[in-house]
CSV table of C-alpha atoms in Angstrom, one decimal:
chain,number,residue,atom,x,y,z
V,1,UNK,CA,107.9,82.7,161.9
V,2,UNK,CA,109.5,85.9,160.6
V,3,UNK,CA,108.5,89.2,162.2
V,4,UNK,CA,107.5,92.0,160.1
V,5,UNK,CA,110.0,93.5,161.7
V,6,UNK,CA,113.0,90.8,160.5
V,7,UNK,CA,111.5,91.2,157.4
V,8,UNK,CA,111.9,95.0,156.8
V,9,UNK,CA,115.7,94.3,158.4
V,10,UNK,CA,116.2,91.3,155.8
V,11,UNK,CA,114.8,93.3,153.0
V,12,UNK,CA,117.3,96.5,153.6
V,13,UNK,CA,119.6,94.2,153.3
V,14,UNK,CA,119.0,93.1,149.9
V,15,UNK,CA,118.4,96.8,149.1
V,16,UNK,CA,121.9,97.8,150.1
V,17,UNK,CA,123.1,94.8,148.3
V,18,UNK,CA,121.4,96.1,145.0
V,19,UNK,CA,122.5,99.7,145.1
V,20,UNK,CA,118.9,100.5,145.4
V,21,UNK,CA,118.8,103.7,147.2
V,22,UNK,CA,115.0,104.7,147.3
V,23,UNK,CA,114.3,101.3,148.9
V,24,UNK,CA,117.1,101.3,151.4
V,25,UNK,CA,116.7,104.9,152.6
V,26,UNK,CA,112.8,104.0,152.8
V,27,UNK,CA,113.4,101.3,155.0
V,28,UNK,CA,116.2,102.4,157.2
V,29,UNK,CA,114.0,105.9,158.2
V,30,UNK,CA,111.2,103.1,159.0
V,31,UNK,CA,113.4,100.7,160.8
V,32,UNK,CA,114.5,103.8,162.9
V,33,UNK,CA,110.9,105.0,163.5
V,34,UNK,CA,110.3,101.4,164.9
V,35,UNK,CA,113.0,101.0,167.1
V,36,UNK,CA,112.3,104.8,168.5
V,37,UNK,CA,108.7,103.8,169.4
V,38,UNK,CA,110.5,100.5,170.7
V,39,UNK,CA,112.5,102.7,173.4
V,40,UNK,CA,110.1,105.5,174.0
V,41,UNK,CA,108.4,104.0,177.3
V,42,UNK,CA,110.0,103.5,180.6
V,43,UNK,CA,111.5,100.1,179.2
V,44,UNK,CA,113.2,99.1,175.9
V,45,UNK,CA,110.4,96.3,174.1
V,46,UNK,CA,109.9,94.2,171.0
V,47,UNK,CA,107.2,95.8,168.8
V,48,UNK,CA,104.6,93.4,168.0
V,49,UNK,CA,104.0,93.0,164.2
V,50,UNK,CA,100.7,94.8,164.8
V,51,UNK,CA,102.5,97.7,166.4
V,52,UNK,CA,104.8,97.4,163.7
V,53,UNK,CA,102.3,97.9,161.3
V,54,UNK,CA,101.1,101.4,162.9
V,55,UNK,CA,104.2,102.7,162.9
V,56,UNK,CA,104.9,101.9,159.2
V,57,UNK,CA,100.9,103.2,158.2
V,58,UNK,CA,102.2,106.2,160.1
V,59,UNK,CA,105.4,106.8,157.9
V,60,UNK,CA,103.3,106.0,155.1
V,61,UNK,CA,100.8,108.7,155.9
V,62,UNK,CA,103.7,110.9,156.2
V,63,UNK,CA,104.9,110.4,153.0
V,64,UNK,CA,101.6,111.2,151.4
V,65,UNK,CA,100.9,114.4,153.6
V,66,UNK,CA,105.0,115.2,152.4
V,67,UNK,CA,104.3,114.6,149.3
V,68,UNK,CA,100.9,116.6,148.6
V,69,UNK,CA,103.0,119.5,150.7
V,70,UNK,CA,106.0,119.3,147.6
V,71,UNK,CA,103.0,119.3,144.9
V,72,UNK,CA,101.7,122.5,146.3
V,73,UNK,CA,105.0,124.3,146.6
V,74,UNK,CA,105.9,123.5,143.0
V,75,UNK,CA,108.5,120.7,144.0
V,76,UNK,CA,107.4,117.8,141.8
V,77,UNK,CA,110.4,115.7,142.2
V,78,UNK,CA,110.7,115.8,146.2
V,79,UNK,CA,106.3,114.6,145.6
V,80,UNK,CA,107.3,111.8,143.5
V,81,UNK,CA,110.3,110.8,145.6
V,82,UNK,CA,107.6,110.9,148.4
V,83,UNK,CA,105.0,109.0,146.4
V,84,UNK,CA,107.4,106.1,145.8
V,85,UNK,CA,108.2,106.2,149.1
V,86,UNK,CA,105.5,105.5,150.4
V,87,UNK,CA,104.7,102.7,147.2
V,88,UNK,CA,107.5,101.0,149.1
V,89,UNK,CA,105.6,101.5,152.3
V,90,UNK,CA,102.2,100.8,151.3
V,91,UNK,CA,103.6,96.9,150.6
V,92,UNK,CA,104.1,96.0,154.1
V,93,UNK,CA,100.4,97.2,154.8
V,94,UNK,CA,97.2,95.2,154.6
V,95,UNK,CA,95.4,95.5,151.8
V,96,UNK,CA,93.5,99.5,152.0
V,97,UNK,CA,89.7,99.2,151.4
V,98,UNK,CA,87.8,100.8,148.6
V,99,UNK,CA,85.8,103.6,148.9
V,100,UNK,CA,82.9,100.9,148.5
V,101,UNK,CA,83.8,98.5,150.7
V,102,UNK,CA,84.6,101.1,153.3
V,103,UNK,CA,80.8,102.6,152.5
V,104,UNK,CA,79.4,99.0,153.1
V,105,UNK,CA,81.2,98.9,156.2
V,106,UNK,CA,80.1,102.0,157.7
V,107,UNK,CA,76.5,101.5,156.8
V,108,UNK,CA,76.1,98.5,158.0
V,109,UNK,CA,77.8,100.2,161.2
V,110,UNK,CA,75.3,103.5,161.2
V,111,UNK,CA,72.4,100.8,160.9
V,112,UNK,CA,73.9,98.8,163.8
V,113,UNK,CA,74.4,102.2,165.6
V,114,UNK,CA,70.9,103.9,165.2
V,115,UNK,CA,69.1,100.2,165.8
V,116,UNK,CA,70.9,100.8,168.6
V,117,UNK,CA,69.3,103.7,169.9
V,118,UNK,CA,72.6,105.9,168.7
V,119,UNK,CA,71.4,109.5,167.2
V,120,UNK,CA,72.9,112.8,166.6
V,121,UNK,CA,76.4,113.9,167.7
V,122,UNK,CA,76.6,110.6,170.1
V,123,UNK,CA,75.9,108.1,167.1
V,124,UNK,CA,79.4,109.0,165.1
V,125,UNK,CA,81.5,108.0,168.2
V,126,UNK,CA,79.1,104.7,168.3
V,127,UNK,CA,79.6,104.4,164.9
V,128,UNK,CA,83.4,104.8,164.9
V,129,UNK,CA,83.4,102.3,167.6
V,130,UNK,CA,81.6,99.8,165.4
V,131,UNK,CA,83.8,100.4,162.6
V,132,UNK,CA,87.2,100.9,163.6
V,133,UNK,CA,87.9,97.3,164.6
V,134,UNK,CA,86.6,95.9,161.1
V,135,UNK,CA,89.2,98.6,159.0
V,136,UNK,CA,91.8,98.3,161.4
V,137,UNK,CA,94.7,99.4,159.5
V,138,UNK,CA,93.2,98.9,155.8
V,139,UNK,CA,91.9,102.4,156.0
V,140,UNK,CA,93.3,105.6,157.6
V,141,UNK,CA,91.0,107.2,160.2
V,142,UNK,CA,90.0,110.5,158.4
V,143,UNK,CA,89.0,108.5,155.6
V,144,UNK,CA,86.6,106.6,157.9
V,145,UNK,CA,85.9,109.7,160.0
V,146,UNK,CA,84.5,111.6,156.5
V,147,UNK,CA,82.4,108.5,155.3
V,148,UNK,CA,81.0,108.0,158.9
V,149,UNK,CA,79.7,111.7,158.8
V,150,UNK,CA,78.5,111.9,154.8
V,151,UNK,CA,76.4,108.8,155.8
V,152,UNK,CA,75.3,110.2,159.2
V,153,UNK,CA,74.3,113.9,157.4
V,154,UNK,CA,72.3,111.5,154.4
């Protein structure tokens, strides 16, 4: 079986092959965020695909923080070079939840919660608890965080 990892490695490839610089310089920044997180401990490891994952939802949520910074300061092109970016990114990523599906979710978690005896500042970290698990990386935590609390404030 191919690790997500091989797979990035396989598809730079083909990108240098096709002249396509976007893609390729996407890639090789991500491939070099992976391997820096590989050697960061005491002792050089494999990333697992899961850890893989993280790392590229982290250059993803990069990209979009980059690119919403370039919008503000009047630099269209660097945002949409940062958007697309992170297009490319957002492929290797499970599928991100709507905003309903990610409502659904935490209500059924703040009912789990509270039936639980869960209330006031205590219930958001027992609902985050509930819910993090079930959006693991189809949803980015402040998204979760903000429809955790509008549900706990309703």
């Amino acid at each position: 079986m191919t690790t997500l990892k091989a797979k990035l490695q396989d598809d730079l490839n083909a990108a240098i092959k096709e002249r396509d610089e976007l893609r390729s310089s996407t890639l090789r920044l991500t491939l070099s965020a992976i391997t820096k997180e590989e050697v960061a401990g005491k002792t050089k490891r494999e990333l697992s695909d899961d850890e893989v994952q993280k790392v590229i939802a982290k250059e993803a949520k990069k990209r979009r923080e980059a690119a919403d910074a370039f919008a503000q300061g009047g630099r269209a092109e660097s945002a949409e070079r940062e958007k697309a970016e992170g297009v490319i990114l957002d492929a290797y990523l499970p599928q991100q939840l709507g905003d309903d599906e990610l409502e659904q979710i935490v209500a059924a978690a703040v009912a789990e919660a509270t039936g639980a005896g869960a209330e006031g500042p205590r219930a958001m970290g027992a609902v985050m608890k509930i819910v993090n698990p079930k959006v693991a990386g189809r949803a980015e935590g402040g998204r979760v965080a903000a429809a955790v609390k509008k549900l706990l404030a309703g």
